[in-house]
XYZ file of C-alpha atoms in Angstrom:
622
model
C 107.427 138.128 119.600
C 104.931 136.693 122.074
C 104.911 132.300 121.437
C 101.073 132.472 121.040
C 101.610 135.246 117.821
C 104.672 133.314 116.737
C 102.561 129.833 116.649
C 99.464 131.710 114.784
C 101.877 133.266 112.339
C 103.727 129.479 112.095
C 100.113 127.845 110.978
C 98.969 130.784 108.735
C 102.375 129.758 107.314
C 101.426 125.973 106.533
C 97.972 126.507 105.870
C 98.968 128.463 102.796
C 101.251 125.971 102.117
C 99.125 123.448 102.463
C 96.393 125.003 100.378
C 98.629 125.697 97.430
C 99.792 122.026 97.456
C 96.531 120.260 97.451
C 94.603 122.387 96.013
C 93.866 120.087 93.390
C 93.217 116.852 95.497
C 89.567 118.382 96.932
C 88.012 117.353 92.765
C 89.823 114.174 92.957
C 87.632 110.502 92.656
C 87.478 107.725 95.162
C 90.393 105.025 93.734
C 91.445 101.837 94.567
C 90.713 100.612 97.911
C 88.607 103.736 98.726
C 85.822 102.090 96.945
C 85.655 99.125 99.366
C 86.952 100.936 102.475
C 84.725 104.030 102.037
C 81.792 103.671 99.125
C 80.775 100.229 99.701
C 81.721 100.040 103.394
C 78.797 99.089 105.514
C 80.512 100.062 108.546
C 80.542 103.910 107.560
C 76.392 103.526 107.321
C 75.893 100.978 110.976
C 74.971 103.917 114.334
C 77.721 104.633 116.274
C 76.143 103.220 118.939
C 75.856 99.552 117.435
C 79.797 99.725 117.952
C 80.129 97.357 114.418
C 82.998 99.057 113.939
C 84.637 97.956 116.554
C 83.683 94.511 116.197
C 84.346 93.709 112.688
C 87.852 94.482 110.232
C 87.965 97.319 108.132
C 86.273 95.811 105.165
C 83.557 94.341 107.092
C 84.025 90.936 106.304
C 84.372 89.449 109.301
C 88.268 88.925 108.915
C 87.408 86.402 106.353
C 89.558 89.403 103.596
C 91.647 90.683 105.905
C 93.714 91.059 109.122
C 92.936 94.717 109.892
C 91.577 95.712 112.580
C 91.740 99.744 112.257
C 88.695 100.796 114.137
C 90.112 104.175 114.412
C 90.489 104.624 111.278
C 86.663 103.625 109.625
C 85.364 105.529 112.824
C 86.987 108.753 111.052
C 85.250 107.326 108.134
C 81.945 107.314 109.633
C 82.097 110.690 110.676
C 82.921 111.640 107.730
C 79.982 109.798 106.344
C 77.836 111.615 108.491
C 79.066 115.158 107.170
C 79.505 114.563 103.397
C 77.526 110.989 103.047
C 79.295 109.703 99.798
C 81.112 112.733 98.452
C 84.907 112.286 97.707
C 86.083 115.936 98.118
C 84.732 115.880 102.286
C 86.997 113.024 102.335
C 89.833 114.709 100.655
C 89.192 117.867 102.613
C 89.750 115.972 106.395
C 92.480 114.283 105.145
C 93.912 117.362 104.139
C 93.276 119.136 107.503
C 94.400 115.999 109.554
C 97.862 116.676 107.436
C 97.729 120.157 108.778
C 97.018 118.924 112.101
C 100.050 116.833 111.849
C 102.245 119.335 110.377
C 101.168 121.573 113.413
C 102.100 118.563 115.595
C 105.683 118.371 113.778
C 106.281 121.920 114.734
C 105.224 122.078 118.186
C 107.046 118.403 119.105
C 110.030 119.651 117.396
C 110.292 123.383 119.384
C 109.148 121.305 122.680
C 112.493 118.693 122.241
C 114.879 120.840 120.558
C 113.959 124.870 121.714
C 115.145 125.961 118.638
C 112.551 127.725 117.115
C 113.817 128.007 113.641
C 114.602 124.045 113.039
C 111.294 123.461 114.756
C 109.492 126.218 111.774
C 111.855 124.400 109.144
C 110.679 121.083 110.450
C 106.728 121.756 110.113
C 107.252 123.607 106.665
C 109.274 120.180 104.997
C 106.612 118.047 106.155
C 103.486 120.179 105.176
C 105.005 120.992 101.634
C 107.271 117.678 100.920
C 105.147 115.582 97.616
C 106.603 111.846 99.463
C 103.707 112.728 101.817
C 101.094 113.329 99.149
C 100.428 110.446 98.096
C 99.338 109.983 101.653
C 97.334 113.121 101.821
C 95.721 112.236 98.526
C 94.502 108.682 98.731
C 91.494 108.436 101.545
C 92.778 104.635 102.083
C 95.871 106.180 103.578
C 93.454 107.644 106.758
C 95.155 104.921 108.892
C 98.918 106.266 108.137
C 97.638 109.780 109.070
C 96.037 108.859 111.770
C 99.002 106.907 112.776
C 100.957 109.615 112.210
C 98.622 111.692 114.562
C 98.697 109.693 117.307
C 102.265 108.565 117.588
C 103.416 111.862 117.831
C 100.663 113.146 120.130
C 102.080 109.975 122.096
C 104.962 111.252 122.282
C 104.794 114.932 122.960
C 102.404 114.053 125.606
C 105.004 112.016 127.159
C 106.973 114.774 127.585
C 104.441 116.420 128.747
C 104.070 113.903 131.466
C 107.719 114.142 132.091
C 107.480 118.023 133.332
C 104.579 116.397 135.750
C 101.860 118.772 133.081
C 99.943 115.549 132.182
C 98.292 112.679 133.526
C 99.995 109.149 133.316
C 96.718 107.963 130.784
C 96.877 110.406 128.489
C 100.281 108.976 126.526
C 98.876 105.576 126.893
C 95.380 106.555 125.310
C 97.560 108.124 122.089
C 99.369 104.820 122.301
C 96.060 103.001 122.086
C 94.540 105.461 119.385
C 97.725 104.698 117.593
C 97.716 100.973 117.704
C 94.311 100.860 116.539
C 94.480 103.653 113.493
C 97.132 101.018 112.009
C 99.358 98.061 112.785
C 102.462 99.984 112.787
C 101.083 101.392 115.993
C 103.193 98.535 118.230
C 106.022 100.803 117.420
C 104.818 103.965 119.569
C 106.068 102.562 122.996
C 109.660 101.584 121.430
C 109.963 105.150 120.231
C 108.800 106.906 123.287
C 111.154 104.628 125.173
C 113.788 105.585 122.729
C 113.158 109.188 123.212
C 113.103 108.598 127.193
C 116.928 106.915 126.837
C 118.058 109.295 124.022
C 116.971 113.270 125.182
C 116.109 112.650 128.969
C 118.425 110.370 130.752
C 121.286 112.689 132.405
C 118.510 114.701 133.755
C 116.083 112.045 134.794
C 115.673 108.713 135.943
C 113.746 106.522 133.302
C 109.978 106.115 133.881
C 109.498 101.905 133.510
C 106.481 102.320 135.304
C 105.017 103.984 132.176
C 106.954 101.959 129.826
C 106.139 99.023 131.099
C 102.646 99.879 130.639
C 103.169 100.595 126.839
C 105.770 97.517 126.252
C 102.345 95.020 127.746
C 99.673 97.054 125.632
C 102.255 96.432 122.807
C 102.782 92.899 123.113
C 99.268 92.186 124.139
C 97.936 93.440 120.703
C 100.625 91.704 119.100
C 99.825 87.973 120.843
C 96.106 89.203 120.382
C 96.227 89.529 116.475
C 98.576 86.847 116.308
C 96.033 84.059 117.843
C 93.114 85.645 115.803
C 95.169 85.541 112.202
C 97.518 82.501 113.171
C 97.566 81.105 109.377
C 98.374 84.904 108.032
C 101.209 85.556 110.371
C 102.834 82.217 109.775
C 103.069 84.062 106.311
C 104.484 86.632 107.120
C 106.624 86.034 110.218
C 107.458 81.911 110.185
C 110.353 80.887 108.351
C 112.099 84.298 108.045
C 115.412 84.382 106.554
C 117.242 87.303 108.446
C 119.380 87.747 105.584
C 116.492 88.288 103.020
C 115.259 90.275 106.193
C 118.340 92.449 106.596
C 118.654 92.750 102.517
C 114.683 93.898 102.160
C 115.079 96.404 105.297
C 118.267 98.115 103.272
C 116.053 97.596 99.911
C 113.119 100.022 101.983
C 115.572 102.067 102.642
C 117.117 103.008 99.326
C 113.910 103.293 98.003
C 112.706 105.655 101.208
C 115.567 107.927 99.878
C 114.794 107.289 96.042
C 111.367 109.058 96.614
C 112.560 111.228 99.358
C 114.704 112.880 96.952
C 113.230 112.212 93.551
C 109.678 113.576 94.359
C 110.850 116.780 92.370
C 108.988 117.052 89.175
C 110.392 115.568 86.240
C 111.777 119.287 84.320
C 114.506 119.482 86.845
C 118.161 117.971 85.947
C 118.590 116.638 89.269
C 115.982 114.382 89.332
C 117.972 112.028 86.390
C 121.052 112.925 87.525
C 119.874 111.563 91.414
C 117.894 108.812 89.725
C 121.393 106.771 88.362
C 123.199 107.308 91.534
C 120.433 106.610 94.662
C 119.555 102.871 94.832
C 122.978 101.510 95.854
C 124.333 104.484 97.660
C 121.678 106.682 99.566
C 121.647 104.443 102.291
C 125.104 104.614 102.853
C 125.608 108.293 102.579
C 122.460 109.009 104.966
C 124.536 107.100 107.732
C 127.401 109.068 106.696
C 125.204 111.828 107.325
C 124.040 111.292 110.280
C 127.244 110.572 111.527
C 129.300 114.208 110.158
C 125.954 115.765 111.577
C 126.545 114.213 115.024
C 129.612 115.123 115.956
C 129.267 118.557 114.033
C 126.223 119.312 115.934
C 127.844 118.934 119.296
C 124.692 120.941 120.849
C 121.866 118.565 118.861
C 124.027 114.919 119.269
C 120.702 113.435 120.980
C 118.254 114.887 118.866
C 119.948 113.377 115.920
C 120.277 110.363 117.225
C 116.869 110.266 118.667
C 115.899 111.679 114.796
C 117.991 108.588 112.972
C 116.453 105.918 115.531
C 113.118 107.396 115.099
C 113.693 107.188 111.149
C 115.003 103.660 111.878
C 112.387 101.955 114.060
C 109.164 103.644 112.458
C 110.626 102.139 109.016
C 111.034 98.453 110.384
C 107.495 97.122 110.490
C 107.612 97.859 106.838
C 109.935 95.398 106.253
C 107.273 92.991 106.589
C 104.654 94.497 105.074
C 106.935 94.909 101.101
C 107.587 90.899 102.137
C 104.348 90.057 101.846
C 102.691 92.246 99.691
C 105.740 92.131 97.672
C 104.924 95.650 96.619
C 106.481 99.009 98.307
C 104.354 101.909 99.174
C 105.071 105.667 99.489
C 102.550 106.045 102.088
C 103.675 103.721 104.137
C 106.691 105.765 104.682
C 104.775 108.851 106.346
C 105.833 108.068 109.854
C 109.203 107.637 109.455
C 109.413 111.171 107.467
C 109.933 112.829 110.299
C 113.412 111.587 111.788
C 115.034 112.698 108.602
C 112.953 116.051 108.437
C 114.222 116.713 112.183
C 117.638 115.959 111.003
C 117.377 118.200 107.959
C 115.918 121.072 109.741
C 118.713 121.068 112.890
C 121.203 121.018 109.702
C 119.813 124.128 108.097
C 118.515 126.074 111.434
C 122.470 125.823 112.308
C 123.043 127.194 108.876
C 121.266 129.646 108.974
C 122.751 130.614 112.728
C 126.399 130.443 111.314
C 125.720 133.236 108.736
C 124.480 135.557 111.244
C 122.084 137.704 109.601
C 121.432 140.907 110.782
C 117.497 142.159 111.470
C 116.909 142.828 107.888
C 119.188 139.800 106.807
C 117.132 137.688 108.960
C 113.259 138.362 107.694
C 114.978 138.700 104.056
C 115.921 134.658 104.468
C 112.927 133.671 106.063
C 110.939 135.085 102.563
C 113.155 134.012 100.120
C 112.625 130.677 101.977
C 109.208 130.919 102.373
C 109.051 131.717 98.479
C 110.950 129.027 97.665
C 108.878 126.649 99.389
C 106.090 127.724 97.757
C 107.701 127.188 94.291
C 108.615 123.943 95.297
C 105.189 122.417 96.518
C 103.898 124.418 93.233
C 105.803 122.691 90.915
C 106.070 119.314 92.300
C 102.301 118.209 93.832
C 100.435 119.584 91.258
C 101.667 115.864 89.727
C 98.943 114.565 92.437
C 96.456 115.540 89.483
C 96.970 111.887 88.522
C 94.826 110.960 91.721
C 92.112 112.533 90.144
C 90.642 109.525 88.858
C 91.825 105.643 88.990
C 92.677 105.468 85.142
C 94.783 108.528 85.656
C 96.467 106.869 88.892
C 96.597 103.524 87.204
C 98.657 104.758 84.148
C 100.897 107.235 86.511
C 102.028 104.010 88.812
C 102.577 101.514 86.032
C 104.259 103.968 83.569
C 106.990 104.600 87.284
C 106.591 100.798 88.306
C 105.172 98.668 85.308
C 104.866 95.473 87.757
C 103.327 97.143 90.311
C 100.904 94.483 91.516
C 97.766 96.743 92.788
C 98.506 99.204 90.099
C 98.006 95.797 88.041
C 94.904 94.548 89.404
C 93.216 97.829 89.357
C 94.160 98.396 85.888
C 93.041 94.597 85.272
C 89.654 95.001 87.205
C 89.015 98.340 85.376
C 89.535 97.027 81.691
C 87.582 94.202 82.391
C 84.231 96.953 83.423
C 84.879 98.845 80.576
C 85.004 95.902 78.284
C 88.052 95.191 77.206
C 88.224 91.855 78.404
C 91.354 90.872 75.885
C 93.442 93.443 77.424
C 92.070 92.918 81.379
C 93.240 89.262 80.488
C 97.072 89.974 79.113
C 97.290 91.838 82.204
C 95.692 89.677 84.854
C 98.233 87.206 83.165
C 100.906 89.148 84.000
C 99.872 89.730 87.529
C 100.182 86.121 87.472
C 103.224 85.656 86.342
C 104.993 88.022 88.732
C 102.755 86.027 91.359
C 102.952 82.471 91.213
C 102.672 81.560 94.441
C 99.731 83.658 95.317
C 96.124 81.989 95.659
C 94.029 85.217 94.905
C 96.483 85.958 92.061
C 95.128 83.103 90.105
C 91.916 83.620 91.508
C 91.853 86.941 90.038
C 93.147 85.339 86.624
C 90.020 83.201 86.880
C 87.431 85.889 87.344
C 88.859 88.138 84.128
C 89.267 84.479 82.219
C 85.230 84.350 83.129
C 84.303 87.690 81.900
C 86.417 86.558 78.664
C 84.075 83.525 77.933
C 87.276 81.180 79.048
C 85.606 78.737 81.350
C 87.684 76.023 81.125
C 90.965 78.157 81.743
C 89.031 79.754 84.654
C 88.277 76.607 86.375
C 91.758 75.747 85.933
C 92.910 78.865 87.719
C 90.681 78.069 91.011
C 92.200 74.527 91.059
C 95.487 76.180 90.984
C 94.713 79.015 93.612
C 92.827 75.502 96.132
C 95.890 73.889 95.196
C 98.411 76.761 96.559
C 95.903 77.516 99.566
C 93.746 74.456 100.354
C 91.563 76.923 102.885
C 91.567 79.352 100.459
C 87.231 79.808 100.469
C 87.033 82.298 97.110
C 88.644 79.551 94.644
C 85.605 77.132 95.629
C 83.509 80.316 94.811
C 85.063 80.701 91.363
C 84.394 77.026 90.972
C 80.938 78.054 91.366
C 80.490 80.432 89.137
C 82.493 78.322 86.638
C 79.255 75.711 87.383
C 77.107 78.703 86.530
C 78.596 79.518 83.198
C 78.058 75.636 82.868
C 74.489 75.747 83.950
C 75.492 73.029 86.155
C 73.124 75.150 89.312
C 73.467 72.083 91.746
C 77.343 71.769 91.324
C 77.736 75.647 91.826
C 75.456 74.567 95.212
C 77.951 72.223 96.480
C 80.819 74.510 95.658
C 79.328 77.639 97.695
C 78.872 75.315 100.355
C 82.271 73.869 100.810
C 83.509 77.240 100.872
C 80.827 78.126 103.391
C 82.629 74.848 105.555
C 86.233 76.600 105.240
C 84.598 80.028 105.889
C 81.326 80.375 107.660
C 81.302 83.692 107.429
C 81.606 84.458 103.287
C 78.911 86.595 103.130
C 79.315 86.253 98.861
C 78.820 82.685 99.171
C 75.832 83.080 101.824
C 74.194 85.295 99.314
C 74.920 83.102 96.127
C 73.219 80.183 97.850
C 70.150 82.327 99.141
C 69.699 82.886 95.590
C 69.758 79.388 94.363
C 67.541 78.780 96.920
C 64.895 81.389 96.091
C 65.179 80.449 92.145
C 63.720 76.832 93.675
C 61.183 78.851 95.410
C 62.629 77.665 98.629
C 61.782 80.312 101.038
C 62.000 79.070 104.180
C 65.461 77.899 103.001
C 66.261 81.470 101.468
C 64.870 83.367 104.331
C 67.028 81.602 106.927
C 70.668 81.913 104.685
C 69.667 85.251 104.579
C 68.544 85.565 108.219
C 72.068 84.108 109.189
C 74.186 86.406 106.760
C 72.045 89.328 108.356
C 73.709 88.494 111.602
C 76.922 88.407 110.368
C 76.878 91.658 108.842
C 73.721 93.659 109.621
C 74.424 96.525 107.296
C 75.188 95.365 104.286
C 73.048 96.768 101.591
C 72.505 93.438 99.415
C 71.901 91.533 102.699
C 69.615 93.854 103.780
C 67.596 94.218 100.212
C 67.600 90.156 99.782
C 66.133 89.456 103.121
C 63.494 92.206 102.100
C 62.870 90.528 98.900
C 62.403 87.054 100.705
C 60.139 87.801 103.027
C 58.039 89.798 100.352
C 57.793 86.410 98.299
C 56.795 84.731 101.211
C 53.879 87.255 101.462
C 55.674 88.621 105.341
C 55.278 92.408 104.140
C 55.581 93.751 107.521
C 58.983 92.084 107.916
C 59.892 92.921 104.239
C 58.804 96.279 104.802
C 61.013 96.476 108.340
C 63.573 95.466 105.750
C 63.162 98.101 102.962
C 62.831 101.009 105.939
C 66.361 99.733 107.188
C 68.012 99.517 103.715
C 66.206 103.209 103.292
C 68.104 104.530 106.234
C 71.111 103.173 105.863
C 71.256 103.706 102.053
C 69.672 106.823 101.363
C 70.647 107.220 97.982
C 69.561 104.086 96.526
C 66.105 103.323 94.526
C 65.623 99.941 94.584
C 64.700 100.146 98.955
C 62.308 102.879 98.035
C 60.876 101.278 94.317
C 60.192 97.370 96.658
C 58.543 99.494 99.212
C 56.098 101.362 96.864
C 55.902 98.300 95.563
C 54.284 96.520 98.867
C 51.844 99.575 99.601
C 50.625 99.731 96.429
C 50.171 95.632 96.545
C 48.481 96.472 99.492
C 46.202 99.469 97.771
C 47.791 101.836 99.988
C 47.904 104.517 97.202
C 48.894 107.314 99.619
C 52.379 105.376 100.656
C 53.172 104.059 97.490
C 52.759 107.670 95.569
C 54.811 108.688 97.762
C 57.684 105.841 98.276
C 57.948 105.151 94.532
C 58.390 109.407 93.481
C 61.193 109.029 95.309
C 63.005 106.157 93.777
C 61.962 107.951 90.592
C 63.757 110.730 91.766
C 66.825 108.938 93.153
C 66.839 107.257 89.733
C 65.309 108.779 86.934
C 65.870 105.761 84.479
C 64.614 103.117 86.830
C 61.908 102.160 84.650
C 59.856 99.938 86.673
C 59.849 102.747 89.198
C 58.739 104.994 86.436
C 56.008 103.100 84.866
C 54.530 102.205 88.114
C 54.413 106.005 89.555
C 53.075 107.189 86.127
C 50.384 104.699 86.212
C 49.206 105.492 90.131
C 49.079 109.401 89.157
C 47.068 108.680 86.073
C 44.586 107.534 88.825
């Protein structure tokens, strides 16, 4: 069989799989952080050519939230943006086809290192069909380990590539680059293409250190980069490190890597309790043991499983301080390192399936009943994805598996507080708290559910305790603020949005807050310039953009308010309020053509904005 009918027949093969696995995922809600990463996101909304994304973290807030800086990753985003504007399922669908794309990777990488055409179909048929990978595939946040994913292994398979002198030198060392800035994880591409450059290739060749040398410096110059920029976060995380606690968390990772490696199989089966009782302590153990029978029984494949176990070793280790400070363990976070213990497992059973030397019939009779068995599996097991379908559904699945899962926690929190049930949101923020003393924005968070609970007084003493765990910590001076507000105490609430305005410039919340005080004192040149100052901070944000709009309307500039409502228009398609204020202005300024025309369609965008409404149906009465 020719390679380019075997590789056709090999994708057919995991696109089926693929389809019959996720099937479900393409109906499924944004949850969690897809709300502020994708639906809210400025970013997705700001021209290409602006290059915002590239200037600003991944949840636009000027690193004021966060540390990320994944322009990859909300680039993929924007494109998205551009095909399916808001819609979940085109989200869904390219992170579905990027898995594909990755499982296609997984089988070409493994047939290029090992030549063995039946581990390398075994390898890309594990990874497409496994259910540890999707909750990867099914949460749009997880883009960046995908993408990660993508790029470390096109790293790497380029690399060889460049080896047999069949690629240029830049080529690994973009994919480096691409990977480094899908996710932080990234620094680990060089280390495991240098790995693979020790490990598989040198009796033949000489190493390159030309070439690693290059990806070592981009490595450590990202690292020394981020460092200066987030000094007070990585003193966090990496200052004062106990390499004991560091050693005993990295062995914790990986008994829970092999926990849900094993245990993804849906809950019917025996094996899964039986497994369950017997994995924490000991997986981690028998995987070395493993590795080791494997290594000297595989006397053909000793450097592709040790190339396989460091791979599944190094891509594993920046995790270890991720759980530390998030104190919270992810399955998605595990994507990358899949694949050294799916390369493993496939040399084991391609050398199976070699010893019991099937005849012709033999041989296409074990490739179906494997193929069919596959396709049971993935049937039966990621049809339990259905629980990403909405964020209640994914909130009840993680806390009934993890009850103190602390994001499964605040989104439960941050939900039953929306919906009203403000006792409840409360009992659980308090929990939250509990399992996170020590944590500003935990008690922040307590605050902001004790506010929607009437509590004042226990809310203000929340954000003394978050200032009092983080003096630079700018969002407990804004819940001080809004305490003032519940207090009608408007000039204290002024002089707490300004002091966290002096720890953080850039709080865009607390630059809007005191544009509104401002305008409520009819202060316009005041209001105009906050406004004017938090437009140049973030130049796509929807409320800064409508505000400013607003402002200059009240301080009868129309054509500036106008430029305003046009940009939020453009940017924001889908909203009413841009297209009511602009109707508003031409028919202020008895043009009844324009604003017939500008406030039908916030009347159509929003059928039950009633000022909208009542101001169209009066104009076509005339």
């Amino acid at each position: 069989m020719s390679y380019s009918k075997n590789f056709f027949i090999i994708s057919f093969c995991l696109f089926v799989i693929i389809v019959l696995s996720y099937r479900s995922i393409i109906f499924a809600d944004f949850v969690w952080d897809d709300k502020f990463l994708v639906f809210e996101n400025p970013l997705l909304r700001a021209p290409l050519w602006s290059f915002e994304i590239f200037r600003q973290d991944i949840a636009c807030s000027n690193f004021s939230n966060t540390i990320y800086y994944r322009p990859i990753q909300i680039l993929s985003y924007a494109l998205d943006y551009r095909l399916w504007a808001i819609s979940p399922a085109g989200y869904h669908l390219t992170n579905i086809l990027f898995h594909f794309i990755n499982a296609l990777l997984v089988y070409y990488f493994s047939l290029k290192i090992s030549k063995n055409k039946i581990a390398a179909a075994i390898a890309g048929t594990i990874f497409v069909s496994h259910p540890l990978n999707s909750g990867v595939v099914s949460y749009i946040s997880s883009r960046a380990d995908i993408l990660l994913f993508m790029f470390t292994l096109a790293a790497c398979l380029s690399f060889v590539f460049y080896k047999e002198k069949k690629c240029a030198f830049w080529v690994p060392v973009l994919f480096i680059i691409f990977s480094i800035f899908s996710k932080e994880a990234g620094i680990v591409t060089p280390i495991l293409i240098f790995f693979m450059d020790i490990v598989l290739y040198y009796r033949e060749e000489k190493i390159n250190w030309r070439f690693h040398s290059c990806g070592m410096g981009i490595m450590f110059l990202y690292f020394i980069s981020h460092r200066y920029f987030f000094s007070s976060r990585y003193n966090t995380i990496l200052n004062g490190q106990n390499y004991f606690v560091f050693f005993r968390d990295y062995i914790g990772i990986l008994s829970e890597f092999f926990r849900s490696f094993v245990l993804n199989i849906h809950e019917k089966f025996l094996i899964r309790r039986v497994i369950e009782e017997n994995t924490r302590v000991f997986m981690p153990a028998v995987f070395f043991a493993v590795c080791g029978l494997l290594f000297f029984y595989l006397k053909n494949n000793r450097r592709l499983i040790m190339f396989a176990f460091v791979f599944f070793l190094t891509a594993l280790f920046p995790m270890a301080f991720v759980v530390k400070y998030f104190n919270v363990y992810g399955e998605h976070w595990m994507y990358l390192a899949n694949y050294g213990v799916i390369l493993i497992a496939a040399l084991f059973l391609s050398r199976i399936y070699a010893v019991l030397n099937f005849n012709v019939i033999g041989k296409y009779a074990g490739i179906i009943i494997f193929s069919a068995g596959i396709i049971f599996y993935s049937f039966f097991t990621h049809w339990n994805t259905i629980y990403w379908r909405s964020e209640e559904t994914l909130n009840k699945h993680v806390q009934s598996i993890s009850p103190s899962d602390n994001v499964a926690m605040y989104y439960s929190a941050v939900g039953l507080a929306a919906s009203g049930k403000n006792e409840d949101a409360l009992a659980l923020g308090e929990k939250y708290t509990n399992k996170n003393p020590n944590e500003a924005r935990a008690w922040y968070i307590k605050a902001r559910l004790e506010l929607a609970s009437g509590n004042v007084e226990s809310a203000e003493l929340d954000c003394e305790k978050a200032i009092e765990l983080n003096p630079l910590y700018d969002d407990g001076y804004i819940g001080l603020a809004f305490c003032a507000f519940k207090k009608n105490d408007e000039k204290k609430a002024e002089e707490y949005f300004k002091k966290a305005l002096t720890i953080n410039s850039k709080n865009i919340e607390a630059l809007l807050w005191l544009a509104r005080i401002h305008a409520e004192k009819n202060d316009n040149e005041t209001t105009i310039a906050i406004l004017e100052k938090a437009k140049k901070i973030s130049p796509y944000k929807y409320d800064v953009i409508l505000n400013l709009g607003t402002a200059y309307s009240r301080a009868s500039r129309n054509r500036d308010a106008a430029r305003e409502y046009m940009s939020a228009i453009k940017y924001y398609p889908e909203k009413a309020m841009p297209y009511y204020n602009l109707g508003r202005i031409f028919y202020d300024s008895d043009y009844k053509k324009y604003a017939k025309e500008y406030l039908g369609k916030a009347v159509k965008k929003d059928p039950f904005f009633m000022p909208a409404v009542e101001l169209y149906a009066e104009l076509m009465k005339k």
